[in-house]
Coordinates of C-alpha atoms and ligand atoms in Angstrom, one line a residue:
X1415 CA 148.3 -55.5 -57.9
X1416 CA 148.5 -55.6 -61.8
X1417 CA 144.6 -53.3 -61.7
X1418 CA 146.4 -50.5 -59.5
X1419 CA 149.4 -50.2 -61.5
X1420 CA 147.1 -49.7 -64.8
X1421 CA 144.8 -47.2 -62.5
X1422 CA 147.3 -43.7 -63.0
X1423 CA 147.3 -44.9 -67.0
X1424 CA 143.5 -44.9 -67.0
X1425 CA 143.0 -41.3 -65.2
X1426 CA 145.0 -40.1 -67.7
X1427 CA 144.1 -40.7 -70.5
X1428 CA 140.8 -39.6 -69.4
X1429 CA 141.6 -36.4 -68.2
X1430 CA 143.5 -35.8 -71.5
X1431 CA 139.8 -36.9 -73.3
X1432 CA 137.7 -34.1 -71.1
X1433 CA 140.4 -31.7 -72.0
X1434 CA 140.1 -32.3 -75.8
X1435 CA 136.3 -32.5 -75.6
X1436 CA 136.4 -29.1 -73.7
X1437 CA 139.1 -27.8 -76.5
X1438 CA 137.1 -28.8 -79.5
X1439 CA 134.0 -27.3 -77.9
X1440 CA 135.4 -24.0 -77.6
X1441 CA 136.9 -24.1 -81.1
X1442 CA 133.7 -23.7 -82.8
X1443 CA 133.7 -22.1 -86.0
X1444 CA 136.5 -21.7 -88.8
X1445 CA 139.4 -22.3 -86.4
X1446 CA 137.9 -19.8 -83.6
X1447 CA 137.0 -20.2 -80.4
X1448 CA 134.5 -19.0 -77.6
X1449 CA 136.2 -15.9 -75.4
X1450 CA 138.3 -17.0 -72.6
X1451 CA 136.7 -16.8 -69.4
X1452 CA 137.0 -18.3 -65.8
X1453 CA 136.5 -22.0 -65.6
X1454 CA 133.2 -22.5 -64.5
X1455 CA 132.0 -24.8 -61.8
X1456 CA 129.3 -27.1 -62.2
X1457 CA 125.5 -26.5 -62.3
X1458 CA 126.2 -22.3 -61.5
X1459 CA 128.8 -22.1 -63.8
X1460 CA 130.5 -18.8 -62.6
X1461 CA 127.5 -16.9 -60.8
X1462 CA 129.0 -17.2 -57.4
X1463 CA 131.7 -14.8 -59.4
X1464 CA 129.3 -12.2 -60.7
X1465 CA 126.7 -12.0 -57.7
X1466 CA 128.9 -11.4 -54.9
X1467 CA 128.9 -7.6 -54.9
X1468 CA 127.9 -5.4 -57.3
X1469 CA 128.0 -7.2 -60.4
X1470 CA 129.5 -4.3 -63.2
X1471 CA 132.5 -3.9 -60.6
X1472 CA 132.9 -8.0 -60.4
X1473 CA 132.4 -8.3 -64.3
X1474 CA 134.9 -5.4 -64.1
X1475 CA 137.7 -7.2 -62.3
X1476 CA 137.4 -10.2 -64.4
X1477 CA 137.9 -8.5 -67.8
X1478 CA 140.9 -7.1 -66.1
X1479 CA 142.1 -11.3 -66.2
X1480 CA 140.5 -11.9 -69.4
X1481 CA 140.5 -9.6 -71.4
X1482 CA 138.2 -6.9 -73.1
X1483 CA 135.7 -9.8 -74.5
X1484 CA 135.1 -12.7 -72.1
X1485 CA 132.4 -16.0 -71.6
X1486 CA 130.6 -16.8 -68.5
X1487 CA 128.8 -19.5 -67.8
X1488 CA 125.4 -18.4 -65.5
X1489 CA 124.1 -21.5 -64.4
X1490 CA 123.2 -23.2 -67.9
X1491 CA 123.4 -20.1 -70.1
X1492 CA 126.2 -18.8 -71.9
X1493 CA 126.9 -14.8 -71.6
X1494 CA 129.7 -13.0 -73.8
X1495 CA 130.5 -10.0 -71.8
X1496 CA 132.4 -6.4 -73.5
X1497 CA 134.2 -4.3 -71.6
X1498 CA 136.2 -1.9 -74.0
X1499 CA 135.4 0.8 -76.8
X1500 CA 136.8 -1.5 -79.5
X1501 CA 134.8 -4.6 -78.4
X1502 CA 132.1 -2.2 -78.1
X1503 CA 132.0 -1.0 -81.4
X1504 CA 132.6 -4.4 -82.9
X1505 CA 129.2 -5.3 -81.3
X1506 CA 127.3 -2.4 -82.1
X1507 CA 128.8 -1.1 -85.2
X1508 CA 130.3 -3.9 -87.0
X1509 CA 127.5 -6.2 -86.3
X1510 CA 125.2 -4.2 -85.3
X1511 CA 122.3 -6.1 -87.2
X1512 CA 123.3 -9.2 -85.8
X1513 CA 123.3 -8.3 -82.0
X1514 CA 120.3 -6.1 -82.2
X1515 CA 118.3 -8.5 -80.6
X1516 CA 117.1 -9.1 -76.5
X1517 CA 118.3 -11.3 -74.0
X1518 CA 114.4 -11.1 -72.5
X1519 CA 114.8 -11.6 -68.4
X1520 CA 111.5 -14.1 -67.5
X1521 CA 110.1 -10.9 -65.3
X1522 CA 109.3 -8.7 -68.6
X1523 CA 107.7 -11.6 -69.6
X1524 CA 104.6 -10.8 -66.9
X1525 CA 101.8 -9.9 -69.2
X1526 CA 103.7 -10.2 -72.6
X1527 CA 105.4 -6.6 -71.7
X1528 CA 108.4 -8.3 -73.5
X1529 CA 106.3 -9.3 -76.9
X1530 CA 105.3 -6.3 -77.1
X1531 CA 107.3 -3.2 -75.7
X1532 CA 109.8 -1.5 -77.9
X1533 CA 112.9 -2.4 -75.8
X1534 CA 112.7 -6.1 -75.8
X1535 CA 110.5 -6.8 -79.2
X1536 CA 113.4 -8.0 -81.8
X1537 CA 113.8 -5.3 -84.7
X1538 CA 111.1 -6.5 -86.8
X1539 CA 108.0 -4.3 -88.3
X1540 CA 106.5 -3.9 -85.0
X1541 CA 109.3 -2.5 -83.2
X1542 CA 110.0 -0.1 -86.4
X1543 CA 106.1 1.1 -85.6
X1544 CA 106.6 1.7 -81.6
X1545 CA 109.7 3.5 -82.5
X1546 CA 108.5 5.5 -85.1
X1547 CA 105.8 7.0 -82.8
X1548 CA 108.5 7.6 -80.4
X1549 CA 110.6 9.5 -83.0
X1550 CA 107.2 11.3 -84.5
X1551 CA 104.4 11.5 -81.8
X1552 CA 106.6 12.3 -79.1
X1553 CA 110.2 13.2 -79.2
X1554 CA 110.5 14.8 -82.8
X1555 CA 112.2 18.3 -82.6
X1556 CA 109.0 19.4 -83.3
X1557 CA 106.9 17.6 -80.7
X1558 CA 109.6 18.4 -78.5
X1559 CA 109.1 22.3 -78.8
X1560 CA 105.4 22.2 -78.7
X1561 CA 105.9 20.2 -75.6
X1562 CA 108.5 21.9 -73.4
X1563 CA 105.6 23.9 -71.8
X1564 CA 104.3 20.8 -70.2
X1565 CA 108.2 20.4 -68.7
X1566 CA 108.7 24.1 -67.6
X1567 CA 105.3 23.9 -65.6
X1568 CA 106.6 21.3 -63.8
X1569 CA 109.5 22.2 -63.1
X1570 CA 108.1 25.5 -61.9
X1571 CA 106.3 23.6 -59.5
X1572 CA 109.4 21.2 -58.5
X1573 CA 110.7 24.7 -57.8
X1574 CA 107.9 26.1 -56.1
X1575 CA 107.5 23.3 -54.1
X1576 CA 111.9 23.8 -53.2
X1577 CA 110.9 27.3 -52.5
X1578 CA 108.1 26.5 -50.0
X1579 CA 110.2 23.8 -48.1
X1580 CA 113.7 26.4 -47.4
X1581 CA 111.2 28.2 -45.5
X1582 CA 110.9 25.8 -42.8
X1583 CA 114.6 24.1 -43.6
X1584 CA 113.1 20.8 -44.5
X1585 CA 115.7 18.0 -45.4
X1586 CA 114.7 16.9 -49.2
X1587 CA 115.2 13.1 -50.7
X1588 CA 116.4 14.5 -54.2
X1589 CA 115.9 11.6 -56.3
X1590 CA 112.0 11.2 -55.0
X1591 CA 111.6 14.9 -56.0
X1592 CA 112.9 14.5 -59.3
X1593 CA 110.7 11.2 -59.9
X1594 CA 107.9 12.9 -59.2
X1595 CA 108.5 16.0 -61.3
X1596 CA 109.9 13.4 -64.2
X1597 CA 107.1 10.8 -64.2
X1598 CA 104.2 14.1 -63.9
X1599 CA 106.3 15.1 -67.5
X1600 CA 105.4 11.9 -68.9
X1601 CA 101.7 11.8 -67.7
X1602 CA 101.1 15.4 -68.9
X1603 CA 102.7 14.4 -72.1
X1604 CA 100.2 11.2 -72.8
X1605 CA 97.1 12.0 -70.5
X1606 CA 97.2 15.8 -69.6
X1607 CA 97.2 14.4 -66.0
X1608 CA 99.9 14.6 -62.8
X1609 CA 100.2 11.1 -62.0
X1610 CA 101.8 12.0 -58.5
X1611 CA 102.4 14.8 -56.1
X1612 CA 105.3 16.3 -54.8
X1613 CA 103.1 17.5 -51.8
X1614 CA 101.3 14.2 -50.5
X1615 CA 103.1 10.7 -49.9
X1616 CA 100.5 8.7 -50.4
X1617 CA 100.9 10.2 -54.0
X1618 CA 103.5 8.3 -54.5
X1619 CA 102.2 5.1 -55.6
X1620 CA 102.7 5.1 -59.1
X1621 CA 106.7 6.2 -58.1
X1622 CA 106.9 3.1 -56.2
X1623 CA 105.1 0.5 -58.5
X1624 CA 107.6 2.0 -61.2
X1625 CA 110.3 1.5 -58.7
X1626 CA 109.2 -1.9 -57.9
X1627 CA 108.8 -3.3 -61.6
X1628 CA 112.5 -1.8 -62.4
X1629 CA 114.1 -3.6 -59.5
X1630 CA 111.9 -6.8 -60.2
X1631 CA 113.1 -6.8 -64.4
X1632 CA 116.9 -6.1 -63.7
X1633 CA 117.4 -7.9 -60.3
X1634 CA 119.5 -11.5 -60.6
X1635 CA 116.7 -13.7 -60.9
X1636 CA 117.1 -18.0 -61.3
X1637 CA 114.8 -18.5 -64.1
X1638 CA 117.1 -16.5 -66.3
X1639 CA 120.3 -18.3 -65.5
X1640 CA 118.2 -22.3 -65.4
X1641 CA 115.2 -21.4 -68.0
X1642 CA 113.8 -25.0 -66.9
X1643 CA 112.3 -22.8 -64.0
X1644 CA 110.5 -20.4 -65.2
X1645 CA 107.4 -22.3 -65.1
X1646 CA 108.1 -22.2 -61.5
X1647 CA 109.0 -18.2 -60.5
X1648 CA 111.2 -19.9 -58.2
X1649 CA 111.8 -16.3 -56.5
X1650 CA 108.6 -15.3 -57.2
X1651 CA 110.4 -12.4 -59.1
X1652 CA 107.6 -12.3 -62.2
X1653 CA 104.7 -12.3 -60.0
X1654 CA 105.6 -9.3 -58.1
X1655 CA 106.4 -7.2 -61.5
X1656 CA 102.5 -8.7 -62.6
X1657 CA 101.2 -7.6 -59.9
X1658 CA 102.6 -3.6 -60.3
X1659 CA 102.2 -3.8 -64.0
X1660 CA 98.8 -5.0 -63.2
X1661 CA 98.4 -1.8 -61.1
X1662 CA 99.4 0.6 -63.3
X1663 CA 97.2 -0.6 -66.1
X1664 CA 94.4 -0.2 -64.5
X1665 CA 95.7 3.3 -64.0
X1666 CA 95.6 3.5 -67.6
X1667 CA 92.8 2.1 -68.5
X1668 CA 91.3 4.6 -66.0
X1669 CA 92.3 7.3 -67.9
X1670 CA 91.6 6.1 -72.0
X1671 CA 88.5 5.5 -71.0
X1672 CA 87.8 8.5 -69.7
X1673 CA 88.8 10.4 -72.8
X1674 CA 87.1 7.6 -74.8
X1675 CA 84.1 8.2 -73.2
X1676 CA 84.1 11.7 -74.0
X1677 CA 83.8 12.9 -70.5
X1678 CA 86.7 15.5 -70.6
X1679 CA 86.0 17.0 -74.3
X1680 CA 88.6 19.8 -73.5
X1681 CA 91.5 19.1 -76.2
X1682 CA 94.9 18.5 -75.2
X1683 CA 97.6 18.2 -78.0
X1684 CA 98.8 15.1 -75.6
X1685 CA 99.3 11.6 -76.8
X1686 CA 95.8 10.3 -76.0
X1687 CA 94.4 12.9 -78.2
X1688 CA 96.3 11.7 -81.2
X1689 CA 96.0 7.9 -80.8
X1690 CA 92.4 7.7 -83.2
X1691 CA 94.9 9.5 -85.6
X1692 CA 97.3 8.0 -88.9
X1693 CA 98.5 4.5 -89.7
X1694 CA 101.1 4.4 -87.0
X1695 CA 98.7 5.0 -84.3
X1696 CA 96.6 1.9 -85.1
X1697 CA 98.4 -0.5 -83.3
X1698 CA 97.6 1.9 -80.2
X1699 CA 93.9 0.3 -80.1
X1700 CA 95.0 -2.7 -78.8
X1701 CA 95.0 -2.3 -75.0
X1702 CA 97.9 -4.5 -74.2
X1703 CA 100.4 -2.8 -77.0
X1704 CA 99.3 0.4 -75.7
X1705 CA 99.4 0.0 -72.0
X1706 CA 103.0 -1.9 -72.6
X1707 CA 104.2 1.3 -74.6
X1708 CA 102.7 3.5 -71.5
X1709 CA 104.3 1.4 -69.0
X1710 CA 107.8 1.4 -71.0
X1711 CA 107.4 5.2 -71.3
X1712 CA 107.4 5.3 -67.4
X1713 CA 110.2 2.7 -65.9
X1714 CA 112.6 3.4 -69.0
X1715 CA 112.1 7.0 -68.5
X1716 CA 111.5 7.9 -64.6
X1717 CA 114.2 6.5 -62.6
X1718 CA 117.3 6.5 -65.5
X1719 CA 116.6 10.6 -65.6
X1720 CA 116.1 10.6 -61.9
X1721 CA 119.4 8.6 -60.9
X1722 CA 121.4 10.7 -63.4
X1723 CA 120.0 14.0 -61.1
X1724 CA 120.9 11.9 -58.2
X1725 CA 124.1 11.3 -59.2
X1726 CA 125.3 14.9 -60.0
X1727 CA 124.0 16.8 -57.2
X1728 CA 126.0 14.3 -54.8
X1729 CA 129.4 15.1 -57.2
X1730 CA 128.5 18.8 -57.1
X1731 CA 127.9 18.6 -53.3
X1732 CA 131.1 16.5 -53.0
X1733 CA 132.9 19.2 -54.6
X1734 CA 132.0 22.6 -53.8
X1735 CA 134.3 24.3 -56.0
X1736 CA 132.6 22.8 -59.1
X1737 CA 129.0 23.4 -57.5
X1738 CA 130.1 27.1 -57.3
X1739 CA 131.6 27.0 -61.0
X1740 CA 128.3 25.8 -62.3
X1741 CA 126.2 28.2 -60.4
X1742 CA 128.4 31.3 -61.3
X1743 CA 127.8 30.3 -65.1
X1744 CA 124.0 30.1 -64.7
X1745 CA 123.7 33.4 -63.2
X1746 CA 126.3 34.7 -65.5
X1747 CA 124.4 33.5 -68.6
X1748 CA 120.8 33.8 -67.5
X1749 CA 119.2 37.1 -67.3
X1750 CA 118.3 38.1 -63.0
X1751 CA 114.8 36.8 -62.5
X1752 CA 113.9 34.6 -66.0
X1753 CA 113.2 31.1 -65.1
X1754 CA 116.0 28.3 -66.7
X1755 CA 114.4 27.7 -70.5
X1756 CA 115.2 24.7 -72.2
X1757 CA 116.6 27.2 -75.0
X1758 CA 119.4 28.2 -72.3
X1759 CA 121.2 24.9 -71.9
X1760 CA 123.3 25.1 -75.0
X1761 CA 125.1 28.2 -73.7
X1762 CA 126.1 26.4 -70.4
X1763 CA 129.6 25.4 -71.4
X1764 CA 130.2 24.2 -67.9
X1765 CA 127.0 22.5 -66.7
X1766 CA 127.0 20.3 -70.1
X1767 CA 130.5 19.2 -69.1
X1768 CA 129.4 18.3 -65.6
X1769 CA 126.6 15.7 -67.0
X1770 CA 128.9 14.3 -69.2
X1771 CA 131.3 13.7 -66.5
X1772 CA 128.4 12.2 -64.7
X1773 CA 127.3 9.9 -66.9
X1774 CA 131.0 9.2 -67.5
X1775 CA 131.5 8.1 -64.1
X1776 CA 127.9 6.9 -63.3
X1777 CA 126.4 5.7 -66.0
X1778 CA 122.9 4.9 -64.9
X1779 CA 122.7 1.8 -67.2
X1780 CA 126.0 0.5 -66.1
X1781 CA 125.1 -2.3 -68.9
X1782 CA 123.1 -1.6 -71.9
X1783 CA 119.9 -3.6 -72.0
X1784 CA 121.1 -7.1 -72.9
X1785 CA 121.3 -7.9 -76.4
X1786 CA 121.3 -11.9 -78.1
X1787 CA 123.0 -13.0 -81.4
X1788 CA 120.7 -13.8 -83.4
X1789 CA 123.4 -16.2 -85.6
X1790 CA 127.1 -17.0 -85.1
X1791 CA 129.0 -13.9 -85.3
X1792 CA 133.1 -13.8 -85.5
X1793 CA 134.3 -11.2 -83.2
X1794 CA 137.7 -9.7 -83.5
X1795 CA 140.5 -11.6 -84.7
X1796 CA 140.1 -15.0 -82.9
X1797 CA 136.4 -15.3 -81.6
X1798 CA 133.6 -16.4 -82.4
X1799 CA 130.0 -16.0 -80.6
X1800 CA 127.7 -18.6 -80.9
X1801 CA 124.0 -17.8 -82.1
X1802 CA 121.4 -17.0 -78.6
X1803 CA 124.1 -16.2 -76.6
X1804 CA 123.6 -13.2 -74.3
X1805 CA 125.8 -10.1 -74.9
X1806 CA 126.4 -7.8 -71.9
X1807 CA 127.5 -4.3 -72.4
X1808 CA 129.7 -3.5 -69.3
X1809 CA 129.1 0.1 -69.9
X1810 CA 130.6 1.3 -66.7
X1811 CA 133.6 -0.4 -67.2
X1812 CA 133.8 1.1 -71.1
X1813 CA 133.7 4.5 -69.6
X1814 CA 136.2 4.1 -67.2
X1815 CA 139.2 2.5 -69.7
X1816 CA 142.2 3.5 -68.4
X1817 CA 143.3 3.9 -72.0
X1818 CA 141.1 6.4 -72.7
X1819 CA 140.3 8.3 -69.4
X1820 CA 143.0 9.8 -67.4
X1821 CA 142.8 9.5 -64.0
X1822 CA 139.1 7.9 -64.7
X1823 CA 138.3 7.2 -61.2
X1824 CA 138.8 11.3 -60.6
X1825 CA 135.1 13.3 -61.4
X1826 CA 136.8 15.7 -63.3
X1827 CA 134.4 18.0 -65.5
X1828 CA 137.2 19.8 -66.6
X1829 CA 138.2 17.0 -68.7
X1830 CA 135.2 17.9 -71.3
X1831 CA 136.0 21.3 -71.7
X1832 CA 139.9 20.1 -73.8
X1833 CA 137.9 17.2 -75.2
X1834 CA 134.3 17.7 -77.2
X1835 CA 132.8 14.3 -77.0
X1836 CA 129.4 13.6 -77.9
X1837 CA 127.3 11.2 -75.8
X1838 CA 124.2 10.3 -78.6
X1839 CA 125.8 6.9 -79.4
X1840 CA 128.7 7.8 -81.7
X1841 CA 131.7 7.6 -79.6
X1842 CA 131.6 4.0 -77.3
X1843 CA 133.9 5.4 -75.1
X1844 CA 131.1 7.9 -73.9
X1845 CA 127.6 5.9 -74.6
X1846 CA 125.0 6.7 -71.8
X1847 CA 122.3 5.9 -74.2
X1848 CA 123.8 3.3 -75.5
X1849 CA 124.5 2.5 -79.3
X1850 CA 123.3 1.6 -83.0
X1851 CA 119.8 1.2 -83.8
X1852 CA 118.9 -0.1 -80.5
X1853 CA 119.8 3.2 -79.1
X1854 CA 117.8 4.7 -76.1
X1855 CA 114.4 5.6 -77.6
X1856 CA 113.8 9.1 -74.8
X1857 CA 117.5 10.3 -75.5
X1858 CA 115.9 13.8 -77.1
X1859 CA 113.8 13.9 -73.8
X1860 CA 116.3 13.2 -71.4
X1861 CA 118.9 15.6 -73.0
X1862 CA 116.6 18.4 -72.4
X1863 CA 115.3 17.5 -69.4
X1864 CA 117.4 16.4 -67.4
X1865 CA 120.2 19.1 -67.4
X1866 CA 117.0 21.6 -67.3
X1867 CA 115.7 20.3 -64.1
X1868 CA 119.8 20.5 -62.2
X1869 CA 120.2 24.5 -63.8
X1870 CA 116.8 25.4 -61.9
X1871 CA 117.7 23.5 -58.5
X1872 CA 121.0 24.6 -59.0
X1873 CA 119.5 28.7 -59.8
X1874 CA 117.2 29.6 -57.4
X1875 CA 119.2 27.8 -54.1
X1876 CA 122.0 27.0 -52.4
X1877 CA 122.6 23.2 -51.1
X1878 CA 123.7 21.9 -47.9
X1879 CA 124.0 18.9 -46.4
X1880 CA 121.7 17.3 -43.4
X1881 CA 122.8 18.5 -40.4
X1882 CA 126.2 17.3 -38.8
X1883 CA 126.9 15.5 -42.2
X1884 CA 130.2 17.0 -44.6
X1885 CA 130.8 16.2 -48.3
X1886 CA 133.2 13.6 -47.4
X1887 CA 130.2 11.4 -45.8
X1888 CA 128.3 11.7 -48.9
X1889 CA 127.9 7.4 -49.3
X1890 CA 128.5 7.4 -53.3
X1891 CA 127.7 3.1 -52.8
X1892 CA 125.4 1.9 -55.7
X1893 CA 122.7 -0.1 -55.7
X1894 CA 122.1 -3.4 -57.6
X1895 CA 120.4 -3.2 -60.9
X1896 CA 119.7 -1.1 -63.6
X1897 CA 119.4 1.8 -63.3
X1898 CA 122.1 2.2 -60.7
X1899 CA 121.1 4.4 -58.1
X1900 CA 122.7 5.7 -55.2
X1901 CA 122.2 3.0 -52.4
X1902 CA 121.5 5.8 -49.3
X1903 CA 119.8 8.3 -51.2
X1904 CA 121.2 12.0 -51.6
X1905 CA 119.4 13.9 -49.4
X1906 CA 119.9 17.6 -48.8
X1907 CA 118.4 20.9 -47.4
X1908 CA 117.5 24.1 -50.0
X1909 CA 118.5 27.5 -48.4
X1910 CA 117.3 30.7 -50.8
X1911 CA 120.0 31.7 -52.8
Ligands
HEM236 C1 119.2 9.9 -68.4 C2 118.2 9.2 -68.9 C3 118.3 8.0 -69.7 C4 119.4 7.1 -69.9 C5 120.8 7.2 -69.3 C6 118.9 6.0 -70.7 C7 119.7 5.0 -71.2 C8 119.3 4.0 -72.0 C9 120.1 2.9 -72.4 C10 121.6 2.7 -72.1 C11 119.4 2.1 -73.2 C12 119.8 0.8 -73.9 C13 120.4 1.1 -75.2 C14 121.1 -0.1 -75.9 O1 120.8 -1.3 -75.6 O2 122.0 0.2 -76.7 C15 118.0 2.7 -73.3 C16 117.0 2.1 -74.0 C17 115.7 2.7 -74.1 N1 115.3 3.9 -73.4 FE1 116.5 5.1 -72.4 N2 117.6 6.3 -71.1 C18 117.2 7.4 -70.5 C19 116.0 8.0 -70.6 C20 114.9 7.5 -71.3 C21 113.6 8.2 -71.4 C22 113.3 9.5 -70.8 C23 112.9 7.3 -72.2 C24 111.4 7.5 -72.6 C25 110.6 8.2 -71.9 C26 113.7 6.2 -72.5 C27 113.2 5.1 -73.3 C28 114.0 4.1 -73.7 C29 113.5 3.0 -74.6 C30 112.1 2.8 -75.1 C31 114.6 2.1 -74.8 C32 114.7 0.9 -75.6 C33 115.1 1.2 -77.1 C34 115.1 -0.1 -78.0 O3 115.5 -1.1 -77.5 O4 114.9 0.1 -79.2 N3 114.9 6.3 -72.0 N4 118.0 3.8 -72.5

C-alpha cells in the first residue's frame, strides 16, 4: 500500500529531472540556448516532419511555429535551419567565416568528389585554387567575351533545331532541350566537343548520368541522418552516384587523353588547352582533382540553368499577357533579323525583371548547399549554434517573406520594375546564387546564359500548349531535391513567329 502511495512522488520528481537535463542541454553557451524547434521523437528525431512532402514547404510551415531560426533533430544529427533575410545575413554576413564550411551528404563522398570539388572542399588553400581557375580560366569578364561564341553557336543550333521541329508541329520537353544545349556550352568550353545531341536520344546519356548523380547527392538519404551507416549504403544511394560518376570519367579521360596524345593538334583556346599552363593549373594533373572539377562543372551547372528555363517558360505560358510583354520588347529592342547577342540583355528592362521574378518564386536551389559551423557561433540575441551542426538555408522560404514581398505567392514581374534588386548575393531577400564567399562559382555564366537562351526561344516563335491542354493545366508541382524542377515537365509546341 505504502509503495503505491510513494509511486506519483517518484514519477515526478523524475520527470522534473529529464526536464532540467533537457533545459541545461539546450542552454549551452553564456546563458544561450539551441533554437527552439519541435520536440523530437526518438531515434528519427523530427524526419517524419520534414520528409513527408516536399521538404522546403514542410521546413516552411514549421518556421511559421518557430520562428525565423529553428533546430531539428534528423535521426542523430542536429540541423539549424534559416528561414528569413535577417537570419540569413547573420549566417552569411556576420559569420560568414564561421559557417563557410559543408555539411558533405555520404553520396558526394563516391570517389572522394567531396575532398576534392570546389563546392564541398572547406575554404582552405585548395578550394582558393579551384575557385581561382573558375574566376580566371573560365568565367573572368574576359574569358567570358572570348567565349560567348562557343554559347551563340549553340544556341543557334538549339534554335535551328526549334525551327526544324515547328515544321512538323512536334511537341518539345523544354527542359531536355535546354540541357542539352547548356551541358554542349560546357563541353565546348573544356574539350571543344558536343557532349550530347539535340537530334538523337540515345545522345542523351551524359544528360541523364548528370541527372542521376544530382538526384542521388540531394535526395534524403539514411547515412546522412544515422552516419553509423554509411559503411553500409543502406539505400544504396552512393553506389548509384559511383557508378554515373564512374561513367562520366571515363568520358573524360576519353577525351584528355586524346589531346594528350596529340592526336587532335588543332588549337582550341578551351580549357584542355590551357591545363599544361601557370601555377594554378598544376593541380589539374591529377586525374581525380581534375575529373572532380569536370564533373562539378556539369551537375552544378546543367540542370540549375536548365530548371531556371523550365521554370519561366511555364510562368510566361501561364500568363500570356507577360509572354506578349516580353516578346514585344525583344522585337522592339533588337534589330529585324539579328540573332539575340549576349551584348542585348542589358537593354531588356522587362525580360531581366521576369528572371528575377523567377528565381524569386522558384528558386532552383530552394536551400543553399548545406553549410557546417565549424565552432560555436552565437546567433542573434539568444542563440547559440553548436560547432558541426548542419545549417540549412531555406532559400525558398527567404524569398517568399511576407514582410518583404507583397503578395509573394503572385508571379508578378512588375514588382522589379518599382524595386532594383540585385540577385549576385548582396541582398538575402533575393539570393539565387546564394551568399558570401561560398557564393555560386558559374553565377557570371548563368547570368548570360540563361536569360540569352529564353530571348532567342522567346524571338524567333510563338508557344503553345500540347494539344487540348490551357495554361491553367500547366502542373507548376516540384520535384524533390535540389535543383527543384518542375515534377511533369513543361512541354510545349514552337509555331514560327
Ligand atoms: C541558374 C543557374 C544557377 C543557380 C541558380 C545556381 C545556384 C547556386 C547556389 C544557390 C549555390 C550555393 C551557394 C551557397 O551555398 O551560398 C551554388 C554553388 C555553386 N555553383 Fe551554382 N548555380 C547556377 C549555375 C551554375 C553554373 C552554370 C556553374 C558552373 C558551371 C555553377 C557552379 C557552382 C559551384 C562550383 C558552386 C559551389 C561554390 C562553392 O561552394 O564555393 N553554378 N550555385
Amino acid at each position: 500500500m505504502e509503495a503505491i502511495s510513494w509511486a506519483p512522488l517518484v514519477l515526478a520528481l523524475f520527470s522534473i529531472l529529464i526536464i532540467r537535463t533537457i533545459a541545461i542541454g539546450r542552454r549551452l553557451h553564456k546563458g544561450r540556448t539551441l533554437p527552439p524547434g519541435p520536440r523530437p521523437l526518438p531515434i528519427i528525431g523530427n524526419l517524419h516532419q520534414v520528409f513527408d512532402g516536399m521538404p522546403h514547404r514542410c521546413l516552411a510551415r514549421l518556421a511559421e511555429k518557430y520562428g525565423p531560426i529553428m533546430t531539428l533533430r534528423f535521426g542523430q544529427t542536429t540541423t539549424v535551419v534559416i528561414s528569413s533575410p535577417d537570419m540569413a545575413r547573420e549566417v552569411l554576413q556576420k559569420h560568414d567565416q564561421a559557417f563557410s564550411y559543408r555539411a558533405i551528404p555520404d553520396a558526394i563522398r563516391a570517389l572522394r568528389h567531396g575532398d576534392l570539388s570546389v563546392a564541398w572542399l572547406p575554404p582552405n588553400p585548395e578550394w582558393r585554387n579551384l575557385r581561382m581557375i573558375y574566376n580566371t580560366e573560365l568565367f573572368s569578364t574576359k574569358r567570358l567575351e572570348s567565349t560567348k561564341v562557343v554559347r551563340a553557336q549553340q544556341v543557334r543550333e538549339l534554335i535551328s533545331y526549334v525551327s526544324e521541329c515547328c515544321l512538323s508541329r512536334k511537341t518539345l520537353n523544354i527542359g531536355e532541350l535546354v540541357s542539352v544545349t547548356i551541358l554542349n556550352v560546357l563541353s565546348r568550353t573544356i574539350f571543344s566537343v558536343d557532349l550530347s545531341d539535340l537530334r538523337s536520344e540515345s545522345s542523351l546519356e551524359v544528360v541523364q548520368l548528370v541527372q542521376t548523380i544530382m538526384k542521388g547527392t540531394s535526395e534524403p538519404n539514411l547515412a546522412d541522418f544515422f552516419p553509423w551507416l554509411k559503411v553500409l549504403d543502406p539505400l544504396g544511394v552512393r553506389r548509384r552516384v559511383t557508378k554515373s560518376m564512374k561513367k562520366l570519367h571515363d568520358i573524360f579521360d576519353e577525351h584528355v587523353d586524346r589531346r594528350l596524345r596529340g592526336e587532335d593538334a588543332t588549337p582550341h583556346d578551351d580549357l584542355l588547352d590551357r591545363l599544361p599552363h601557370g601555377d594554378k593549373m598544376e593541380c589539374m594533373h591529377d586525374r581525380f582533382i581534375r575529373n572532380a572539377f569536370f564533373t562539378e562543372l556539369f551537375i552544378a551547372g546543367t540542370e540549375t540553368s536548365a530548371n531556371t528555363v523550365e521554370w519561366t517558360m511555364a510562368e510566361l505560358l501561364r500568363n500570356p499577357v507577360m509572354m506578349a510583354k516580353v516578346k514585344e520588347e525583344i522585337e522592339r529592342m533588337i534589330e529585324p533579323g539579328k540573332e539575340v547577342e549576349e551584348s542585348d540583355i542589358e537593354k531588356l528592362h522587362y525580360l531581366q525583371a521576369v528572371m528575377k521574378e523567377s528565381f524569386r518564386l522558384h528558386p532552383t536551389a530552394a536551400f543553399l548547399l548545406p553549410r557546417r559551423a565549424e565552432r560555436t557561433v552565437d546567433v542573434g540575441d539568444h542563440y547559440v549554434v553548436p560547432e558541426g551542426t548542419r545549417v540549412v538555408i531555406n532559400n525558398w522560404v527567404i524569398s517568399r517573406d511576407k514582410r518583404v514581398w507583397e503578395d509573394p505567392e503572385v508571379f508578378s514581374p512588375e514588382r522589379f520594375l518599382k524595386k532594383d534588386i540585385d540577385i549576385r548575393g548582396r541582398e538575402f531577400e533575393l539570393m539565387p546564387f546564394g551568399s558570401g564567399r561560398r557564393i555560386c562559382a558559374g553565377l557570371q555564366l548563368a547570368v548570360r546564359m540563361v536569360p540569352l537562351i529564353i530571348a532567342s526561344l522567346l524571338r524567333g516563335f510563338d508557344w503553345q500548349l500540347p494539344e487540348g491542354m490551357g495554361p491553367e493545366d500547366i502542373d507548376m508541382r516540384e520535384t524533390q531535391g535540389i535543383p527543384v524542377a518542375m515534377a511533369v515537365p513543361l512541354r510545349a509546341v514552337p509555331l514560327a513567329a
